[in-house]
XYZ file of C-alpha atoms in Angstrom:
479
model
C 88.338 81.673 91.101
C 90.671 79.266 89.149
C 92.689 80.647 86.636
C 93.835 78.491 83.500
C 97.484 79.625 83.131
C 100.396 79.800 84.921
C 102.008 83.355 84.150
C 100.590 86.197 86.044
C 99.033 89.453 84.373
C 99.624 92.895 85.992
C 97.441 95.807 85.068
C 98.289 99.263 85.461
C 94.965 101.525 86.865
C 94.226 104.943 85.395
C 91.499 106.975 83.975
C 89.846 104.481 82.272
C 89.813 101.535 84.989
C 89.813 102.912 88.330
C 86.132 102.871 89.822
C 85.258 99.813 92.046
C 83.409 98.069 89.235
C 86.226 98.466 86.464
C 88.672 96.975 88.479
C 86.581 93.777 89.446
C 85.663 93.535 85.627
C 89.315 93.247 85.436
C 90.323 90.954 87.915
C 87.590 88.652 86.404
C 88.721 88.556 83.076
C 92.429 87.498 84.086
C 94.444 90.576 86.060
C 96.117 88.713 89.005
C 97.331 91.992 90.384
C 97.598 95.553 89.742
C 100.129 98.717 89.558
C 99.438 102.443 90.847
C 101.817 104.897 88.846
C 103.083 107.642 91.385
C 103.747 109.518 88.304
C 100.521 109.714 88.072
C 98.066 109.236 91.118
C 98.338 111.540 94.196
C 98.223 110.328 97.766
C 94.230 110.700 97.927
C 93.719 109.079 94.534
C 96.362 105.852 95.716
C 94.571 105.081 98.847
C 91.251 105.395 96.880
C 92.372 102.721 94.313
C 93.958 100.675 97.544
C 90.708 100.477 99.559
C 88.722 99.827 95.637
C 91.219 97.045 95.013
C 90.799 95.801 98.522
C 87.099 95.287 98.622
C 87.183 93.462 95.105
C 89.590 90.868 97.326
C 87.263 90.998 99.704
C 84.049 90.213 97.064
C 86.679 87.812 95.250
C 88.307 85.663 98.228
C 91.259 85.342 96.450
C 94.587 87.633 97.658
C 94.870 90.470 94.921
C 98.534 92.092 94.956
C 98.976 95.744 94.747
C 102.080 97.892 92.927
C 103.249 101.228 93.621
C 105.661 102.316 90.519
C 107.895 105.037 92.047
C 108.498 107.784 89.045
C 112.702 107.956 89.944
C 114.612 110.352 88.510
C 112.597 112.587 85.555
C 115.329 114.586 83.595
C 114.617 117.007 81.771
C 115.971 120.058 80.038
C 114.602 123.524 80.668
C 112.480 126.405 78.191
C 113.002 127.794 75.197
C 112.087 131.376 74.505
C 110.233 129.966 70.919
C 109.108 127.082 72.834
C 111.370 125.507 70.590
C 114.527 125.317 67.990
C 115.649 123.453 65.010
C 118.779 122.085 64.828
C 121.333 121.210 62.385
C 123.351 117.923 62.839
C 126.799 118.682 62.731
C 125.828 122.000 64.944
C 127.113 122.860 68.495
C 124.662 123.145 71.156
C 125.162 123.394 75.283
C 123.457 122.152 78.014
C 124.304 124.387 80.873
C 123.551 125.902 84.434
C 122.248 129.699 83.013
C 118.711 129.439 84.370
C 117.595 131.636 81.311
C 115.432 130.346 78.227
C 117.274 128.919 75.805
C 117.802 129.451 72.034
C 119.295 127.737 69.451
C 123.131 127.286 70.674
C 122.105 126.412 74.604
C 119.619 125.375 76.897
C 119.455 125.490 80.604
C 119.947 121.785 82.214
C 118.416 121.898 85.615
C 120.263 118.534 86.635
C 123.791 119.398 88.822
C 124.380 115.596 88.863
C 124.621 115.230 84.851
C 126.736 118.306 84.281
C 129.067 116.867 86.838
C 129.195 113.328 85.041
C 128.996 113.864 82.150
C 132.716 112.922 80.291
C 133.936 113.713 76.720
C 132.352 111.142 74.289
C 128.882 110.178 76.524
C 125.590 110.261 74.082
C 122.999 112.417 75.453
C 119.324 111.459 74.009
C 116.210 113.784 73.869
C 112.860 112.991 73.736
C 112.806 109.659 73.619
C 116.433 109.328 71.342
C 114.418 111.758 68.899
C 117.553 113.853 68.920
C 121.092 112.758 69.442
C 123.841 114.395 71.063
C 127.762 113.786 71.488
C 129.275 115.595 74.138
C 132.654 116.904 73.128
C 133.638 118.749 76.683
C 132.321 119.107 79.551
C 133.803 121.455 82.989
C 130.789 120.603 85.750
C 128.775 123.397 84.500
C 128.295 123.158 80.786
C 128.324 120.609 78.491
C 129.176 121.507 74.885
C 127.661 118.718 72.558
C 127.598 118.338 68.558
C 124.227 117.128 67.347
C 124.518 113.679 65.607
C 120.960 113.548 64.506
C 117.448 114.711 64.916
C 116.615 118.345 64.432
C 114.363 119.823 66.816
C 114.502 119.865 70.764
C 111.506 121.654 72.486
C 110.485 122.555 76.326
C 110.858 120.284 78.977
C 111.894 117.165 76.871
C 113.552 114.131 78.379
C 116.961 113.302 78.727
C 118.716 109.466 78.599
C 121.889 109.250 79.749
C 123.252 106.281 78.191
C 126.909 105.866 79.151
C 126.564 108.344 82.142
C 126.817 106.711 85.749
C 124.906 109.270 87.597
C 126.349 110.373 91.223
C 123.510 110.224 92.769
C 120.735 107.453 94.015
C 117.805 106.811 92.089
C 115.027 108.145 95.180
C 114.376 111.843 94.631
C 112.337 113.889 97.427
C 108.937 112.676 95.373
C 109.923 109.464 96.200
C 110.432 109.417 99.548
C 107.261 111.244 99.715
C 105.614 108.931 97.758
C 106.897 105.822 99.421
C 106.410 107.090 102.839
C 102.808 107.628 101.598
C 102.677 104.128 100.187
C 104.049 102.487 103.537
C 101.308 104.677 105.738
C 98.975 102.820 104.000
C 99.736 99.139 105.291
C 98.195 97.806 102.160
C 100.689 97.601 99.021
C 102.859 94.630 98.712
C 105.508 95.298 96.022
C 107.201 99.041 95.376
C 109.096 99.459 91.583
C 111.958 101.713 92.078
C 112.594 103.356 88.506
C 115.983 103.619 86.872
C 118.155 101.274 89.020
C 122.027 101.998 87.907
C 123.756 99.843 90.640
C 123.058 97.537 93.696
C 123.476 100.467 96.129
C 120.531 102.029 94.944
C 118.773 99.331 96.340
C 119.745 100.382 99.827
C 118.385 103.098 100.653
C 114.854 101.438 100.184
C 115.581 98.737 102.219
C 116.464 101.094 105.161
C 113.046 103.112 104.865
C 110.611 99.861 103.867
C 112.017 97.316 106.484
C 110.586 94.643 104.850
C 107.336 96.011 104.963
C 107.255 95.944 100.847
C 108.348 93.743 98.080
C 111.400 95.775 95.946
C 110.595 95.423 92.260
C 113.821 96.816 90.412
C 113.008 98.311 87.167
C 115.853 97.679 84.289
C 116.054 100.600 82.162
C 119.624 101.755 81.853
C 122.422 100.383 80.450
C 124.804 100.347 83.576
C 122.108 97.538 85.651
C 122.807 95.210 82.701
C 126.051 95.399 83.842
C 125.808 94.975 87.350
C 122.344 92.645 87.108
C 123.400 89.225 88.978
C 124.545 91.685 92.034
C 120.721 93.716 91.085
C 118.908 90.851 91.329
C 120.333 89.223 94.395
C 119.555 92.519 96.111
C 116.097 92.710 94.550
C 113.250 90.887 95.492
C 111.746 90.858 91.930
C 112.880 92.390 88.434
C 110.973 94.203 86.355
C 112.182 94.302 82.149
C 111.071 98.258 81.746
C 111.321 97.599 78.110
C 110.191 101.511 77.159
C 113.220 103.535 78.886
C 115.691 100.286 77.993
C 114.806 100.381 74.179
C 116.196 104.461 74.215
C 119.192 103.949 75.788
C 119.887 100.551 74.671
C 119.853 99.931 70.471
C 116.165 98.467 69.748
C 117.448 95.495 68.601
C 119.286 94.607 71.142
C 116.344 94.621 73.733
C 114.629 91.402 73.138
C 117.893 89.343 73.803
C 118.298 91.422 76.855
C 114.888 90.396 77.767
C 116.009 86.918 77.765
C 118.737 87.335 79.698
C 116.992 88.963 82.394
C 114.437 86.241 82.568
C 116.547 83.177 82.667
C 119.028 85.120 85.384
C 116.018 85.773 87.496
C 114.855 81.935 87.001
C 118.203 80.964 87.993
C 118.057 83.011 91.383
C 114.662 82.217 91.924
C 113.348 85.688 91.735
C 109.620 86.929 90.227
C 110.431 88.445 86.798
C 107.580 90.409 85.293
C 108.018 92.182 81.395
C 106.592 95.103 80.602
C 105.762 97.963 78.135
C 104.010 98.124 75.407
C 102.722 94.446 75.039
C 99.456 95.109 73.446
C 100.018 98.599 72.597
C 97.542 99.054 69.639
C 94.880 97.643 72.267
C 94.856 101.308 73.390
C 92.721 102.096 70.724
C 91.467 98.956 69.165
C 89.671 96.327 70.422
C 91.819 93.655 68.985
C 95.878 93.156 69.254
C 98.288 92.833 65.780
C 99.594 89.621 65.282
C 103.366 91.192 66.060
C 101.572 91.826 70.050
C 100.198 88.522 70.278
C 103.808 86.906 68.989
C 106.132 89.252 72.001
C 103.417 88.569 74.793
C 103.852 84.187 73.867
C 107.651 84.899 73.801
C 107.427 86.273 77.508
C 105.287 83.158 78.515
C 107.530 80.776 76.586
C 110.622 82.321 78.073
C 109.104 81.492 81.372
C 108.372 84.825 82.778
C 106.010 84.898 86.107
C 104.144 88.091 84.876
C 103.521 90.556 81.793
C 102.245 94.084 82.405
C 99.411 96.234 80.622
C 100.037 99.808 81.515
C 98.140 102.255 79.228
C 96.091 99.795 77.714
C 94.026 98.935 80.744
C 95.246 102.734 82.564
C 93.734 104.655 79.561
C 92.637 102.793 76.880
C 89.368 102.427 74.892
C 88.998 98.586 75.776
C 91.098 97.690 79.160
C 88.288 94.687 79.787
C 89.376 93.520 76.288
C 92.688 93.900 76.606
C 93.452 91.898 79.871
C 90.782 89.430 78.718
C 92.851 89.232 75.386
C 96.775 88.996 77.323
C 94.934 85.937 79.510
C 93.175 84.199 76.309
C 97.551 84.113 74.798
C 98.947 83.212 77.888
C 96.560 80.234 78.494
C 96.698 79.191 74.986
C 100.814 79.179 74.468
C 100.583 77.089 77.999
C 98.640 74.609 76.262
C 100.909 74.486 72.979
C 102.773 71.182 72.959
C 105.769 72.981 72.713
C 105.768 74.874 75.642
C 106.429 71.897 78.515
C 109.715 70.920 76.520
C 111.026 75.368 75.941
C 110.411 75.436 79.913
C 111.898 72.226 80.667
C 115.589 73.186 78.619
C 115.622 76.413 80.722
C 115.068 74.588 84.356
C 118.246 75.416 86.440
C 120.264 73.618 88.543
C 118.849 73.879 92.050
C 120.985 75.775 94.431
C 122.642 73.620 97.676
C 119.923 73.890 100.294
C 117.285 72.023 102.005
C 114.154 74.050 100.707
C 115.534 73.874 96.916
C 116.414 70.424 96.907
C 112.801 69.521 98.437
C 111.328 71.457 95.973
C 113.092 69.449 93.441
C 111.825 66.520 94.776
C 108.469 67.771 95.034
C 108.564 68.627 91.261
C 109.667 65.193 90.028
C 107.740 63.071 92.400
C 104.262 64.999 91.019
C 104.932 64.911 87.747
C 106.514 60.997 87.702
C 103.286 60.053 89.309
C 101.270 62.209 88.406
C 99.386 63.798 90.988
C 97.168 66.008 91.246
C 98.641 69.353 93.264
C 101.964 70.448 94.632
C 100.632 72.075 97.789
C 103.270 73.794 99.730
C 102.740 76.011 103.045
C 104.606 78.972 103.310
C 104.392 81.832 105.693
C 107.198 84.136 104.990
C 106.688 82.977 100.807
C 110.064 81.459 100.405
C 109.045 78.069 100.269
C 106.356 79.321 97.186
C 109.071 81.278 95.847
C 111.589 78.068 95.455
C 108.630 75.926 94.138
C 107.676 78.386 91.622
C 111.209 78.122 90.507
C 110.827 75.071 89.712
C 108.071 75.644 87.420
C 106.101 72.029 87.370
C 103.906 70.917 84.994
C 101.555 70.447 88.184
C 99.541 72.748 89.480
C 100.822 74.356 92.946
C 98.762 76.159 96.409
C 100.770 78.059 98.354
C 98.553 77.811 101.528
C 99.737 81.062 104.396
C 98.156 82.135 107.238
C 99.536 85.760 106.260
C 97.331 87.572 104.023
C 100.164 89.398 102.694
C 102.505 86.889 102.135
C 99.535 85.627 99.773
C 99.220 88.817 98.610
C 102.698 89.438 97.331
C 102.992 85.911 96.103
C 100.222 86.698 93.590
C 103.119 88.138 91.234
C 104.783 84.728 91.022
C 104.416 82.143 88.405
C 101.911 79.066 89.058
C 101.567 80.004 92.446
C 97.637 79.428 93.314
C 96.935 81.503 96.707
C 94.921 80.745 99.345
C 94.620 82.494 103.077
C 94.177 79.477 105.841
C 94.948 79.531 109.138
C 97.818 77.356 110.660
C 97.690 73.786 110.563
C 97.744 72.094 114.746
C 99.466 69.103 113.795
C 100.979 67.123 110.437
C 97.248 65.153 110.719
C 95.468 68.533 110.282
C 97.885 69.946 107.614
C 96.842 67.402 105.301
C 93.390 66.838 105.579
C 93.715 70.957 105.299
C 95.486 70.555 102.251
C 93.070 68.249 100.645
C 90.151 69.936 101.401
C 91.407 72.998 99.494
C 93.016 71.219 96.754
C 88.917 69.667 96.706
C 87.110 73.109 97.600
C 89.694 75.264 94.641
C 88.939 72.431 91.959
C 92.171 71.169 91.562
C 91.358 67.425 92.665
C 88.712 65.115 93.776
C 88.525 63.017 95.944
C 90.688 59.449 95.353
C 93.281 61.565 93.270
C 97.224 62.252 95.182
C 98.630 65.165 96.199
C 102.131 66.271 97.686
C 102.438 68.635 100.495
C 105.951 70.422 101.371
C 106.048 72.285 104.510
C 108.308 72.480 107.264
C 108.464 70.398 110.755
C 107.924 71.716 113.254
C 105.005 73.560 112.317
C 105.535 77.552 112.195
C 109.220 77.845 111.492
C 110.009 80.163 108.882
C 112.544 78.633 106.484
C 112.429 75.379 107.788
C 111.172 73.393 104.294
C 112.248 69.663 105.137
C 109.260 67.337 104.768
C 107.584 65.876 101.575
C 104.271 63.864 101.993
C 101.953 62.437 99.503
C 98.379 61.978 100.451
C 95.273 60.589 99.391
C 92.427 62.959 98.779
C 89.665 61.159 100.963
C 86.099 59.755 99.733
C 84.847 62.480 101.684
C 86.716 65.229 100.039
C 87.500 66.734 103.070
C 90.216 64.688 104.544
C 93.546 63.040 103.669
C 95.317 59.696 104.210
């Protein structure tokens, strides 16, 4: 199964698209690969949706990627003996450690860590920035806060902690749970840890997934915009959570942020995938407003490798439609005759090694003579990764003999995957390559290719050779 585009679409399952059937619909009409929220799905119900999504591959034959979404950090206040209070701006109210209900001066903050950082001056956010608080003085175990604006706070509403740095890591006990639950399963290739602050946060997932799992950072606070080159050279792929980001973070200033984020990740060579509320209104009608379509053909323009659906195709009235409708923009702004030049002006500089300066090469040589595929083989995805980053106008296969290398490269821009077993000599890696640039319609025979790979044969990191071949009369063989 071809698809016409080069930018990936990642679909969130939920109620309304997670039996066997649903998600195939899915993956036909454009969804490359597809999140689990933890928040959401129990152990039973994620292994479920794993061995659904699995047998689609299997019905498919193409590598389908799989996301777990760890929930992070939830913070919330505690109960109200009303339920709930109205507030006056200009009023005091507390946020303490009295685990009683609360009234209309105090509530009970079940959160040690943001009583202890919490300094003079910090903005404290409810529901969603509904209600705005200044904290004026704060001892460890109360925080006494005017209200700026917004009048009602109610049970169990969120809290954003814009100018906080929190003490502690973003992994609660849920989410070691959940990711030790994730990891049993052998099966998921990428894991989103929620609310990155810093690049230690990072670490403690690295110790407990080994490797095992792609780490997706989510940026959604303030303090990772600060830290982000360090974030993303930890990270193996960024995720622009634009949802908790546009509450702590003035609205306005999230789509430049968004930019930012892409062309940093472009410059490291790093899968970048924006998300939240692209097609929101898709939830409950069948067609997108013309503001949705404009913000999904900014991500593509900007270069992004992948834009996310979550409640649209996790609950919505018309998932099908929606995915169908995020493919129909994608391929259509990749076909605009503005788009080569707006990728081109954002190309980076390659970085000082072998692999990046062959992929280069690889890039200029297919589009200068215009051939017909970049086909690289990669086993450990790096080599896919760097050619990716290079984002050519030509089509390229990333041919592995590891499934989930395939698997986890389905999240990355232009990269066409295809399972194949190792190639037994340089003569066999090309007629292999031909025959599947030939069998996945990307050439015929008598058109060029050029294949990247690295010599010898089965050394990770070893990209050194470039070789263009002829796709033989017999479509099955190269020269």
């Amino acid at each position: 199964m071809r698809r016409n585009r080069k930018v990936k679409i990642l679909a969130t399952l939920g109620p309304a698209s997670s039996d066997e059937q649903m998600i195939q619909k899915l993956h036909e009409a454009g969804a490359d690969l597809f999140r689990i929220n933890m928040s959401h799905a129990s152990h039973d119900v994620m292994r479920t949706l794993i061995s659904r999504i699995r047998a689609v591959e299997a019905r498919c034959g193409r590598p389908i990627g799989i996301l777990a979404d760890l929930q992070g950090p939830k913070l919330r206040v505690g109960k109200f003996a009303n339920g709930s209070e109205e507030l006056k701006p200009g009023q005091t109210f507390t946020l303490d450690n009295k685990d009683v209900p609360g009234d209309n001066a105090r509530v009970f903050l079940p959160h040690p860590e943001i009583l202890e950082s919490v300094k003079a001056g910090d903005r404290l956010l409810i529901d969603d920035g509904k209600l705005h608080l200044r904290a004026e003085s704060a001892d460890g175990k109360a925080i006494v806060c005017t209200v700026v604006s917004g009048t009602k706070i109610s049970d169990r509403k969120g809290v954003s902690l814009p100018d906080t740095l929190l003490a502690v890591g973003v992994l609660t006990e849920k989410d070691r749970v959940d990711l030790d639950a994730v990891l049993a399963t052998g099966s998921v290739d990428w894991v989103a840890l929620s609310f990155v602050q810093r690049p230690e946060d990072l670490a403690e997932v690295r110790k407990i997934a080994r490797g095992r799992v792609g780490i997706m950072s989510k940026i959604e606070k303030p303090q990772a915009i600060e830290r982000i080159e360090e974030i993303i050279e930890l990270s193996d792929a960024l995720m622009v959570a634009r949802g908790d980001l546009g509450v702590e973070m003035p609205l306005e200033a999230v789509p430049g942020i968004q930019k930012q984020l892409i062309r940093a990740c472009r410059r490291q060579g790093k899968p970048v995938v924006v998300a939240t509320q692209m097609l929101e209104s898709m939830i409950s009608a069948p067609v997108p407003t013309r503001a949705e379509v404009s913000d999904v053909a900014t991500a593509v323009f900007e270069g992004a490798d992948a834009i996310m659906l979550s409640a649209e195709s996790a609950s919505g009235a018309y998932p099908v439609e929606a995915v169908s409708t995020m493919a129909s923009i994608a391929s259509t702004v990749e076909r605009d005759p503005h788009y080569p030049g707006i990728i081109y002006a954002q190309r980076s500089t390659p970085e000082a090694t072998g692999a990046d300066a062959i992929s280069l090469a690889a890039r200029q040589i297919a589009e200068t003579l215009k051939l017909s595929a970049i086909v690289c083989y990669t086993s450990s995805g790096t080599t896919g990764l760097r050619a990716a980053r290079e984002r050519p106008e030509v089509p390229v296969l990333a041919l592995s003999p590891v499934i989930e290398t395939a698997r986890r490269l389905s999240v990355v821009w232009g990269l066409h995957c295809v399972v194949t077993g190792d190639a037994e000599d340089l003569d066999d890696m090309v007629n292999r390559a031909c025959r599947i640039v030939v069998t996945e319609e990307f050439g015929k025979p008598g058109d060029r290719i050029i294949i990247s790979a690295g010599v010898p044969l089965r050394t990770p990191g070893a990209t050194n050779m470039l070789r263009i071949a002829y796709i033989g009369a017999d479509g099955v063989s190269g020269v």
